[in-house]
Amino acid sequence: MTKTALLVIDMQMDMAFRIAEGQPHTGPDVPGRIAELLQLFRETGRPVLHVHHSEPEPGSPFHPDMPGAAPMPCALPQFHEPVFRKTTSSAFPSTDLEAHLRANGIDRLVICGAVAAFCVNSTTRSASDLGFAAIVVEDAVLGFGLPDRAGGMLPPETVLAVTLSALDLDFARVLPTARIAEALQPA
């Protein structure tokens, strides 16, 4: 039988600061969707795992002493929920996340958080490579625009669409929050 955990990636205050500064982004409802997912998993007794980016360099927005490293209010870990502090884009190489999943019999992840083209993307691909099934929650993933190679900017909607499309082709199922409860039901 499949054991599924919710994996909340990098929902830290630096993301809220970027949005408050006016950075174009997708998913104004992402915090609310993540709160819904947390409620669903907590109420049904399923595991919830948090990943926070952490940088050792003083002054980095993700240095543990900086306000940007704190979790956003929508994604505050409860006392019994593990928090994995990563220094890499993927949550796997710089943490013991894989060992934790295997030790607890978790073989599927529902993935949400930030940022779509970076840490969500690399963590999902790593999970797939390691043999874990994954569902990426399309309306619970925060995306920002990217500079393109020609000197322009790729809009956040384009970056998110391309990222989710690539993940859905080979690495994960991509579903909206409204379909997660159904996806958690035994086949």
Backbone as ProteinMPNN parsed JSONL, in Angstrom:
{"seq_chain_A": "MTKTALLVIDMQMDMAFRIAEGQPHTGPDVPGRIAELLQLFRETGRPVLHVHHSEPEPGSPFHPDMPGAAPMPCALPQFHEPVFRKTTSSAFPSTDLEAHLRANGIDRLVICGAVAAFCVNSTTRSASDLGFAAIVVEDAVLGFGLPDRAGGMLPPETVLAVTLSALDLDFARVLPTARIAEALQPA", "coords_chain_A": {"N_chain_A": [[0.838, -1.191, 0.0], [0.46, 2.233, -0.739], [2.211, 4.835, 0.865], [1.825, 8.116, 1.573], [3.304, 11.338, 1.717], [3.116, 14.835, 2.446], [5.123, 17.266, 0.991], [6.468, 20.243, 1.66], [8.032, 22.806, 0.138], [10.458, 25.235, 0.664], [8.807, 27.427, 1.509], [9.27, 30.16, 2.578], [9.93, 33.306, 4.241], [11.391, 34.991, 2.528], [10.259, 34.595, 0.041], [7.752, 35.808, 0.338], [8.684, 38.4, 0.74], [9.788, 38.966, -1.786], [7.488, 38.989, -3.339], [6.106, 41.116, -2.12], [7.79, 43.155, -2.856], [7.064, 43.5, -5.41], [7.77, 41.711, -7.419], [6.969, 40.042, -10.372], [4.813, 37.238, -10.329], [3.425, 33.903, -10.188], [0.423, 32.425, -8.994], [-1.173, 33.795, -6.801], [-2.83, 32.674, -4.963], [-1.401, 30.661, -3.795], [-0.359, 30.504, -1.042], [-2.798, 30.075, 0.39], [-3.68, 27.69, -0.777], [-1.645, 25.941, 0.007], [-2.048, 25.994, 2.749], [-4.533, 24.692, 2.776], [-3.771, 22.133, 1.858], [-2.038, 21.358, 3.929], [-3.886, 21.237, 6.038], [-5.554, 19.132, 5.116], [-3.74, 16.913, 5.061], [-2.897, 16.847, 7.736], [-5.337, 16.477, 9.117], [-6.044, 13.951, 8.215], [-4.103, 12.39, 9.216], [-1.761, 11.956, 7.813], [1.737, 12.016, 6.906], [3.599, 15.076, 7.167], [6.083, 16.976, 5.745], [8.712, 19.354, 5.811], [10.77, 21.472, 3.871], [13.419, 23.649, 4.09], [15.287, 26.224, 2.667], [18.689, 26.913, 3.291], [21.396, 29.015, 3.805], [24.873, 29.333, 4.363], [26.316, 31.728, 4.201], [26.789, 34.85, 5.701], [24.392, 37.438, 5.555], [23.075, 36.45, 3.344], [19.779, 36.044, 2.087], [18.68, 33.677, 2.955], [20.121, 32.866, 5.121], [20.224, 31.401, 8.332], [19.865, 33.323, 10.401], [18.563, 35.423, 9.25], [15.609, 37.358, 8.422], [14.311, 36.451, 6.117], [14.629, 33.705, 6.05], [12.833, 32.529, 7.729], [9.843, 30.517, 8.168], [6.923, 31.001, 6.12], [3.761, 32.267, 7.305], [1.636, 30.65, 6.361], [2.715, 28.16, 6.162], [3.752, 27.101, 8.516], [5.65, 24.834, 10.349], [4.401, 22.17, 12.374], [5.123, 21.032, 15.727], [5.876, 18.308, 15.633], [6.503, 17.79, 13.019], [8.914, 17.018, 10.655], [11.656, 19.119, 9.687], [13.685, 19.744, 7.027], [16.765, 21.042, 6.316], [18.16, 22.465, 3.594], [20.949, 22.957, 1.365], [21.186, 22.874, -1.263], [19.67, 22.916, -4.563], [17.839, 20.764, -5.109], [16.028, 18.905, -2.694], [17.179, 16.581, -1.856], [20.152, 15.905, -2.064], [21.583, 17.342, -0.045], [20.485, 16.767, 2.381], [19.019, 14.463, 4.791], [16.699, 13.493, 3.706], [15.926, 11.412, 1.885], [16.679, 9.087, 3.327], [14.988, 9.379, 5.548], [12.447, 9.15, 4.332], [12.536, 6.495, 3.369], [12.964, 5.067, 5.756], [10.561, 5.484, 6.997], [8.726, 4.304, 5.382], [7.592, 5.768, 3.319], [6.492, 6.247, 0.111], [5.475, 7.886, -1.787], [5.202, 11.283, -2.766], [3.501, 14.324, -2.247], [3.941, 17.287, -3.662], [4.581, 20.684, -3.026], [5.037, 24.29, -3.011], [7.893, 26.459, -3.271], [10.561, 27.351, -5.39], [8.927, 27.077, -8.51], [10.468, 26.576, -10.979], [12.936, 25.979, -9.98], [13.726, 24.792, -7.079], [11.419, 23.201, -6.585], [11.182, 21.893, -9.033], [13.755, 20.571, -9.282], [13.759, 18.965, -6.974], [11.525, 17.332, -7.416], [12.311, 15.938, -9.731], [14.568, 14.613, -8.727], [13.327, 13.014, -6.779], [11.822, 11.301, -8.415], [13.925, 10.038, -9.823], [15.004, 8.609, -7.732], [13.13, 6.716, -7.278], [10.705, 7.347, -6.054], [7.228, 7.978, -6.183], [5.528, 10.859, -7.416], [3.434, 13.685, -6.937], [2.781, 16.792, -8.182], [1.455, 19.758, -7.043], [-0.283, 21.815, -8.879], [-1.518, 24.362, -8.455], [-0.472, 25.103, -6.101], [2.081, 25.876, -6.181], [4.635, 28.159, -6.321], [5.677, 30.521, -8.701], [8.179, 32.428, -10.399], [9.249, 34.921, -12.794], [11.846, 34.562, -15.316], [15.104, 35.638, -16.375], [15.733, 35.679, -19.843], [17.901, 34.153, -22.305], [18.39, 35.963, -24.278], [18.362, 38.424, -23.198], [15.934, 39.404, -22.397], [12.894, 38.967, -20.501], [11.339, 36.069, -19.289], [7.97, 35.513, -18.803], [6.363, 34.821, -15.624], [4.154, 33.083, -15.831], [4.662, 31.635, -18.165], [7.068, 30.351, -17.512], [6.197, 28.746, -15.371], [4.262, 27.16, -16.693], [5.835, 25.746, -18.575], [7.627, 24.413, -16.86], [5.868, 22.789, -15.271], [4.699, 21.287, -17.308], [6.902, 19.838, -18.327], [7.582, 18.334, -16.033], [5.233, 16.828, -15.748], [5.31, 15.219, -17.984], [7.216, 13.205, -17.531], [8.095, 12.858, -14.881], [6.301, 13.22, -12.75], [2.867, 13.257, -11.587], [0.722, 15.929, -12.322], [-1.459, 17.836, -10.603], [-4.394, 19.739, -9.579], [-5.077, 21.349, -6.396], [-7.708, 20.745, -5.651], [-8.05, 18.123, -6.487], [-6.468, 16.498, -4.969], [-7.284, 15.174, -2.555], [-8.896, 13.126, -3.62], [-6.94, 11.778, -5.119], [-5.48, 10.655, -3.098], [-6.932, 8.541, -2.197], [-7.25, 4.976, -1.823], [-6.57, 2.819, -4.608]], "CA_chain_A": [[0.0, 0.0, 0.0], [1.22, 3.471, -0.864], [2.203, 5.783, 1.98], [2.06, 9.42, 0.955], [3.603, 12.484, 2.574], [3.13, 16.168, 1.856], [6.444, 17.895, 1.059], [6.34, 21.688, 1.461], [9.39, 23.249, -0.191], [10.941, 26.621, 0.667], [7.814, 28.47, 1.742], [9.958, 30.999, 3.555], [9.569, 34.715, 4.152], [12.005, 35.655, 1.384], [9.279, 34.537, -1.056], [6.779, 36.872, 0.622], [9.361, 39.683, 0.52], [9.88, 39.16, -3.241], [6.154, 39.351, -3.813], [5.817, 42.458, -1.598], [8.602, 44.101, -3.64], [6.458, 43.649, -6.721], [8.245, 40.766, -8.43], [5.881, 39.3, -11.009], [4.783, 35.843, -9.883], [2.183, 33.169, -10.377], [-0.125, 31.814, -7.795], [-1.489, 34.601, -5.621], [-3.554, 31.83, -4.019], [-0.539, 29.572, -3.336], [-0.373, 30.319, 0.418], [-4.072, 29.474, 0.804], [-3.71, 26.293, -1.236], [-0.744, 25.181, 0.869], [-2.752, 25.839, 4.022], [-5.534, 23.639, 2.559], [-3.076, 20.841, 1.806], [-1.588, 21.044, 5.293], [-5.059, 20.827, 6.811], [-5.96, 17.813, 4.633], [-2.795, 15.894, 5.512], [-2.917, 16.776, 9.204], [-6.609, 15.897, 9.56], [-6.109, 12.536, 7.848], [-2.995, 11.698, 9.873], [-0.67, 11.651, 6.878], [2.95, 12.77, 7.244], [3.908, 16.383, 6.588], [7.517, 17.255, 5.795], [9.046, 20.703, 5.355], [12.14, 21.715, 3.427], [13.769, 25.072, 4.113], [16.609, 26.518, 2.117], [19.561, 27.513, 4.292], [22.7, 29.413, 3.257], [25.806, 29.666, 5.444], [26.924, 33.049, 4.042], [26.097, 35.955, 6.381], [23.798, 38.387, 4.627], [22.198, 35.771, 2.406], [18.402, 36.081, 2.598], [18.341, 32.38, 3.533], [20.95, 32.563, 6.296], [19.285, 31.131, 9.439], [19.616, 34.488, 11.242], [17.898, 36.475, 8.479], [14.148, 37.234, 8.422], [13.86, 35.719, 4.932], [14.734, 32.257, 6.25], [11.709, 32.055, 8.557], [8.722, 30.006, 7.379], [5.757, 31.857, 5.931], [2.683, 31.858, 8.211], [0.793, 29.598, 5.776], [3.446, 26.894, 6.125], [4.474, 26.889, 9.775], [5.695, 23.43, 10.765], [3.987, 21.819, 13.722], [6.279, 20.563, 16.487], [6.251, 16.937, 15.308], [6.762, 17.675, 11.587], [10.333, 17.218, 10.365], [12.116, 20.199, 8.816], [14.973, 19.426, 6.42], [17.423, 22.279, 5.878], [18.976, 22.125, 2.434], [21.845, 23.964, 0.8], [21.176, 22.603, -2.698], [18.36, 23.145, -5.172], [17.031, 19.601, -4.761], [15.996, 18.634, -1.256], [17.781, 15.288, -1.539], [21.591, 15.685, -1.851], [22.186, 17.988, 1.12], [19.713, 16.43, 3.582], [18.754, 13.029, 4.941], [15.302, 13.294, 3.312], [15.736, 10.074, 1.326], [16.75, 8.11, 4.425], [13.765, 9.543, 6.336], [11.327, 8.58, 3.573], [12.664, 5.039, 3.333], [12.805, 4.547, 7.119], [9.152, 5.619, 7.385], [7.883, 3.623, 4.404], [6.926, 6.737, 2.442], [6.906, 5.981, -1.269], [4.9, 8.886, -2.69], [5.229, 12.649, -2.252], [2.697, 15.397, -2.822], [4.928, 18.361, -3.588], [4.113, 22.053, -3.22], [5.975, 25.263, -2.473], [8.611, 27.43, -4.086], [10.071, 28.014, -6.583], [8.606, 26.064, -9.507], [11.533, 26.244, -11.939], [14.179, 25.662, -9.295], [13.741, 23.754, -6.041], [10.321, 22.257, -6.803], [11.577, 21.125, -10.21], [14.889, 19.665, -9.026], [13.361, 17.985, -5.96], [10.621, 16.377, -8.057], [13.116, 15.089, -10.619], [15.371, 13.736, -7.863], [12.415, 12.024, -6.183], [11.539, 10.324, -9.467], [15.154, 9.269, -10.066], [15.227, 7.727, -6.579], [12.068, 5.714, -7.25], [9.509, 7.808, -5.354], [6.165, 8.57, -6.992], [5.331, 12.258, -7.031], [2.342, 14.517, -7.457], [3.052, 18.211, -7.989], [0.172, 20.455, -6.937], [-0.062, 22.928, -9.802], [-1.967, 25.652, -7.939], [0.187, 25.307, -4.801], [3.494, 26.054, -6.518], [4.921, 29.561, -6.6], [6.607, 30.715, -9.809], [8.638, 33.772, -10.743], [9.805, 35.022, -14.13], [13.277, 34.29, -15.457], [15.767, 36.312, -17.493], [16.032, 34.748, -20.926], [19.276, 34.242, -22.815], [18.488, 37.071, -25.222], [18.343, 39.676, -22.463], [14.579, 39.759, -21.989], [12.36, 38.237, -19.348], [10.273, 35.102, -19.505], [6.947, 35.778, -17.788], [6.202, 33.727, -14.671], [3.162, 32.117, -16.31], [5.346, 30.781, -19.144], [8.022, 29.518, -16.777], [5.422, 27.75, -14.639], [3.649, 26.223, -17.638], [6.885, 24.877, -19.129], [8.126, 23.567, -15.77], [4.864, 21.772, -14.929], [4.543, 20.403, -18.465], [8.048, 18.92, -18.355], [7.452, 17.402, -14.915], [4.106, 15.948, -16.005], [5.649, 14.281, -19.061], [8.073, 12.068, -17.193], [8.595, 12.799, -13.503], [5.261, 13.343, -11.724], [1.527, 13.68, -11.995], [0.473, 17.317, -11.956], [-2.886, 17.944, -10.285], [-4.766, 20.877, -8.738], [-5.393, 21.068, -4.996], [-9.049, 20.161, -5.55], [-8.034, 16.698, -6.817], [-5.505, 15.771, -4.133], [-7.984, 14.246, -1.655], [-9.275, 11.992, -4.452], [-5.717, 11.05, -5.489], [-4.976, 9.958, -1.906], [-7.772, 7.372, -1.923], [-6.705, 3.729, -2.37], [-7.085, 2.492, -5.955]], "C_chain_A": [[0.877, 1.246, 0.0], [1.084, 4.314, 0.401], [2.679, 7.119, 1.423], [2.322, 10.481, 2.005], [3.484, 13.767, 1.769], [4.525, 16.748, 2.06], [6.283, 19.36, 0.679], [7.744, 22.259, 1.309], [9.521, 24.769, -0.126], [9.871, 27.702, 0.786], [8.307, 29.325, 2.915], [9.695, 32.466, 3.257], [10.235, 35.443, 2.989], [11.066, 35.639, 0.175], [8.232, 35.64, -0.876], [7.403, 38.249, 0.383], [9.47, 39.985, -0.974], [8.545, 39.616, -3.809], [5.807, 40.776, -3.373], [6.604, 43.53, -2.348], [8.057, 44.292, -5.052], [6.995, 42.729, -7.8], [7.054, 40.046, -9.04], [5.965, 37.818, -10.624], [3.457, 35.204, -10.253], [1.656, 32.776, -9.011], [-0.372, 32.724, -6.627], [-2.228, 33.798, -4.556], [-2.692, 30.699, -3.44], [-0.536, 29.435, -1.813], [-1.659, 29.666, 0.924], [-4.178, 28.014, 0.4], [-2.794, 25.421, -0.36], [-1.378, 24.978, 2.238], [-3.828, 24.756, 3.911], [-4.899, 22.253, 2.56], [-2.591, 20.418, 3.185], [-2.761, 20.569, 6.141], [-5.499, 19.42, 6.414], [-5.038, 16.721, 5.181], [-2.813, 15.75, 7.032], [-4.204, 16.115, 9.702], [-6.712, 14.409, 9.264], [-4.929, 11.745, 8.407], [-1.859, 11.298, 8.944], [0.546, 12.52, 7.216], [3.069, 14.089, 6.474], [5.392, 16.636, 6.821], [7.762, 18.645, 5.227], [10.506, 20.727, 4.931], [12.347, 23.216, 3.444], [15.161, 25.241, 3.533], [17.412, 27.249, 3.184], [20.918, 27.799, 3.654], [23.627, 29.808, 4.391], [26.378, 31.084, 5.367], [26.141, 34.115, 4.792], [25.577, 36.947, 5.338], [22.935, 37.743, 3.556], [20.779, 35.837, 2.946], [17.983, 34.77, 3.268], [19.309, 31.948, 4.633], [19.996, 32.391, 7.477], [18.963, 32.328, 10.329], [18.841, 35.604, 10.537], [16.372, 36.265, 8.478], [13.611, 36.424, 7.236], [13.882, 34.214, 5.087], [13.562, 31.682, 7.054], [10.594, 31.507, 7.676], [7.604, 31.038, 7.258], [4.642, 31.379, 6.872], [1.819, 30.719, 7.672], [1.43, 28.218, 5.865], [4.262, 26.655, 7.39], [4.469, 25.408, 10.14], [5.119, 23.267, 12.169], [5.152, 21.099, 14.398], [6.756, 19.177, 16.083], [6.598, 16.74, 13.829], [8.234, 17.965, 11.293], [10.578, 18.396, 9.424], [13.52, 19.827, 8.339], [15.555, 20.727, 5.881], [18.415, 21.927, 4.781], [19.861, 23.292, 2.017], [21.951, 23.801, -0.714], [19.782, 22.876, -3.243], [17.415, 21.987, -4.855], [17.102, 19.374, -3.258], [16.743, 17.358, -0.878], [19.285, 15.304, -1.248], [22.173, 16.28, -0.574], [21.415, 17.727, 2.414], [19.62, 14.911, 3.71], [17.286, 12.714, 4.614], [15.073, 11.887, 2.775], [15.725, 9.015, 2.42], [15.482, 8.174, 5.277], [12.575, 8.896, 5.636], [11.373, 7.055, 3.614], [12.434, 4.431, 4.719], [11.341, 4.568, 7.569], [8.188, 5.021, 6.359], [7.117, 4.546, 3.476], [7.428, 6.503, 1.02], [6.282, 6.938, -2.285], [4.897, 10.241, -1.995], [4.225, 13.509, -2.993], [3.52, 16.652, -2.576], [4.281, 19.71, -3.887], [5.195, 22.998, -2.714], [6.628, 26.135, -3.517], [10.022, 26.919, -4.389], [9.97, 26.974, -7.694], [9.799, 25.642, -10.353], [12.826, 25.814, -11.272], [13.99, 24.503, -8.323], [12.6, 22.752, -6.172], [10.673, 21.326, -7.959], [12.673, 20.112, -9.875], [14.551, 18.614, -7.973], [12.454, 16.92, -6.573], [11.397, 15.423, -8.961], [13.98, 14.127, -9.809], [14.509, 12.646, -7.242], [12.121, 10.917, -7.192], [12.755, 9.432, -9.724], [15.432, 8.268, -8.948], [14.111, 6.692, -6.408], [10.825, 6.099, -6.476], [8.491, 8.319, -6.367], [5.948, 9.994, -6.497], [4.094, 12.828, -7.699], [2.752, 15.955, -7.156], [1.712, 18.935, -8.037], [0.289, 21.788, -7.677], [-0.48, 24.291, -9.271], [-1.438, 25.923, -6.527], [1.694, 25.391, -4.996], [3.69, 27.501, -6.944], [5.946, 29.661, -7.721], [6.938, 32.179, -10.009], [9.128, 33.748, -12.184], [11.298, 34.742, -14.116], [13.864, 35.163, -16.553], [16.016, 35.284, -18.597], [17.429, 35.027, -21.474], [19.474, 35.409, -23.768], [18.418, 38.426, -24.523], [16.958, 40.142, -22.044], [14.178, 39.007, -20.732], [11.286, 37.274, -19.819], [9.227, 35.342, -18.423], [6.749, 34.572, -16.867], [5.203, 32.673, -15.137], [3.782, 31.133, -17.309], [6.292, 29.827, -18.444], [7.285, 28.41, -16.032], [4.831, 26.707, -15.584], [4.679, 25.252, -18.205], [7.395, 23.915, -18.063], [7.141, 22.445, -15.456], [4.651, 20.796, -16.073], [5.676, 19.391, -18.534], [7.958, 17.901, -17.222], [6.35, 16.383, -15.183], [4.401, 14.913, -17.094], [6.37, 13.038, -18.552], [8.392, 11.882, -15.714], [7.517, 12.761, -12.427], [3.906, 13.469, -12.39], [1.392, 15.124, -11.542], [-1.035, 17.485, -11.811], [-3.164, 19.223, -9.502], [-5.082, 20.426, -7.311], [-6.729, 20.342, -4.865], [-9.077, 18.664, -5.836], [-7.105, 15.875, -5.924], [-6.206, 14.783, -3.203], [-8.385, 12.976, -2.411], [-8.046, 11.139, -4.807], [-5.141, 10.259, -4.314], [-5.771, 8.701, -1.575], [-7.127, 6.119, -2.507], [-7.357, 3.412, -3.721], [-8.147, 1.42, -5.886]], "O_chain_A": [[1.911, 1.292, 0.666], [-0.012, 4.484, 0.936], [3.777, 7.236, 0.881], [1.661, 10.529, 3.043], [3.721, 13.782, 0.561], [5.051, 16.726, 3.173], [5.998, 19.685, -0.474], [8.548, 22.203, 2.239], [8.777, 25.494, -0.786], [10.021, 28.783, 0.216], [7.836, 29.224, 4.048], [9.286, 32.822, 2.152], [9.686, 36.432, 2.504], [11.078, 36.571, -0.628], [7.873, 36.322, -1.835], [6.738, 39.158, -0.115], [9.27, 41.126, -1.391], [8.484, 40.513, -4.65], [5.275, 41.556, -4.163], [6.154, 44.67, -2.467], [8.535, 45.146, -5.799], [6.712, 42.935, -8.98], [6.22, 39.499, -8.318], [7.046, 37.228, -10.6], [2.491, 35.89, -10.589], [2.375, 32.8, -8.012], [0.157, 32.476, -5.544], [-2.254, 34.185, -3.388], [-3.192, 29.87, -2.68], [-0.699, 28.318, -1.322], [-1.61, 28.797, 1.795], [-4.708, 27.194, 1.15], [-3.145, 24.288, -0.03], [-1.257, 23.902, 2.824], [-4.02, 23.983, 4.849], [-5.414, 21.32, 3.176], [-2.719, 19.254, 3.563], [-2.633, 19.595, 6.884], [-5.787, 18.598, 7.284], [-5.513, 15.715, 5.708], [-2.749, 14.635, 7.549], [-4.163, 15.285, 10.61], [-7.394, 13.681, 9.984], [-4.774, 10.562, 8.104], [-1.082, 10.397, 9.261], [0.401, 13.622, 7.745], [2.694, 14.193, 5.306], [5.89, 16.526, 7.942], [7.101, 19.062, 4.276], [11.361, 20.09, 5.546], [11.55, 23.968, 2.884], [16.087, 24.5, 3.864], [16.881, 28.101, 3.897], [21.515, 26.919, 3.034], [23.221, 30.541, 5.292], [26.878, 31.594, 6.37], [24.945, 34.278, 4.549], [26.259, 37.246, 4.359], [22.137, 38.43, 2.92], [20.583, 35.699, 4.153], [17.04, 34.752, 4.059], [19.312, 30.783, 5.031], [19.048, 33.164, 7.61], [17.903, 32.357, 10.954], [18.503, 36.613, 11.155], [15.901, 35.128, 8.528], [12.567, 35.782, 7.349], [13.217, 33.509, 4.328], [13.339, 30.471, 7.047], [10.412, 31.976, 6.553], [7.369, 31.836, 8.166], [4.591, 30.194, 7.202], [1.322, 29.905, 8.449], [0.752, 27.21, 5.664], [5.344, 26.071, 7.333], [3.405, 24.794, 10.231], [5.322, 24.114, 13.039], [6.061, 20.613, 13.725], [7.951, 18.896, 16.185], [6.952, 15.632, 13.427], [8.741, 19.031, 11.641], [9.81, 18.637, 8.492], [14.427, 19.621, 9.146], [14.92, 21.425, 5.092], [19.379, 21.194, 5.002], [19.556, 24.454, 2.283], [22.718, 24.508, -1.368], [18.83, 23.047, -2.482], [16.302, 22.214, -4.381], [18.131, 19.628, -2.633], [16.923, 17.084, 0.308], [19.678, 14.74, -0.228], [23.169, 15.767, -0.065], [21.659, 18.383, 3.427], [20.087, 14.173, 2.842], [16.705, 11.785, 5.176], [14.111, 11.231, 3.175], [14.856, 8.143, 2.435], [14.959, 7.137, 5.685], [11.791, 8.183, 6.261], [10.359, 6.405, 3.865], [11.78, 3.394, 4.84], [10.932, 3.772, 8.414], [6.976, 5.212, 6.458], [6.1, 4.15, 2.906], [8.63, 6.554, 0.756], [6.523, 6.823, -3.487], [4.627, 10.341, -0.798], [4.11, 13.435, -4.216], [3.766, 17.035, -1.432], [3.54, 19.863, -4.858], [6.153, 22.57, -2.07], [6.012, 26.506, -4.516], [10.565, 26.108, -3.638], [10.824, 26.095, -7.807], [10.105, 24.452, -10.431], [13.731, 25.327, -11.95], [14.089, 23.344, -8.723], [12.791, 21.568, -5.897], [10.481, 20.114, -7.869], [12.527, 18.924, -10.16], [15.015, 17.478, -8.073], [12.603, 15.734, -6.277], [11.15, 14.217, -8.943], [14.108, 12.956, -10.166], [14.916, 11.486, -7.185], [12.168, 9.734, -6.855], [12.623, 8.213, -9.83], [16.02, 7.212, -9.182], [14.156, 5.881, -5.483], [9.96, 5.252, -6.257], [8.857, 9.02, -7.311], [6.154, 10.299, -5.322], [3.758, 12.509, -8.839], [3.037, 16.296, -6.008], [0.929, 18.743, -8.967], [0.873, 22.749, -7.178], [0.151, 25.293, -9.61], [-1.892, 26.843, -5.846], [2.477, 25.034, -4.116], [2.99, 28.0, -7.825], [6.965, 28.97, -7.699], [6.096, 33.057, -9.817], [9.393, 32.68, -12.735], [11.932, 34.691, -13.062], [13.202, 35.411, -17.561], [16.453, 34.164, -18.33], [18.051, 36.032, -21.131], [20.608, 35.803, -24.037], [18.414, 39.464, -25.185], [16.829, 41.181, -21.396], [15.02, 38.484, -20.002], [10.436, 37.618, -20.639], [9.565, 35.372, -17.24], [6.945, 33.431, -17.286], [5.389, 31.487, -14.865], [3.463, 29.944, -17.297], [6.317, 28.634, -18.745], [7.711, 27.255, -16.062], [4.892, 25.509, -15.308], [4.411, 24.055, -18.302], [7.576, 22.728, -18.335], [7.532, 21.279, -15.383], [4.444, 19.605, -15.841], [5.434, 18.209, -18.775], [8.232, 16.72, -17.435], [6.513, 15.201, -14.879], [3.794, 13.842, -17.11], [6.165, 11.942, -19.073], [8.915, 10.835, -15.333], [7.779, 12.318, -11.309], [3.8, 13.746, -13.585], [1.901, 15.495, -10.483], [-1.789, 17.301, -12.767], [-2.271, 19.741, -8.831], [-5.325, 19.244, -7.068], [-6.862, 19.425, -4.055], [-10.039, 17.993, -5.463], [-6.978, 14.666, -6.119], [-5.751, 13.646, -3.079], [-8.227, 11.871, -1.891], [-8.119, 9.91, -4.792], [-4.397, 9.299, -4.517], [-5.333, 7.884, -0.765], [-6.519, 6.184, -3.576], [-8.533, 3.699, -3.943], [-8.69, 1.021, -6.916]]}, "name": "protein", "num_of_chains": 1, "seq": "MTKTALLVIDMQMDMAFRIAEGQPHTGPDVPGRIAELLQLFRETGRPVLHVHHSEPEPGSPFHPDMPGAAPMPCALPQFHEPVFRKTTSSAFPSTDLEAHLRANGIDRLVICGAVAAFCVNSTTRSASDLGFAAIVVEDAVLGFGLPDRAGGMLPPETVLAVTLSALDLDFARVLPTARIAEALQPA"}
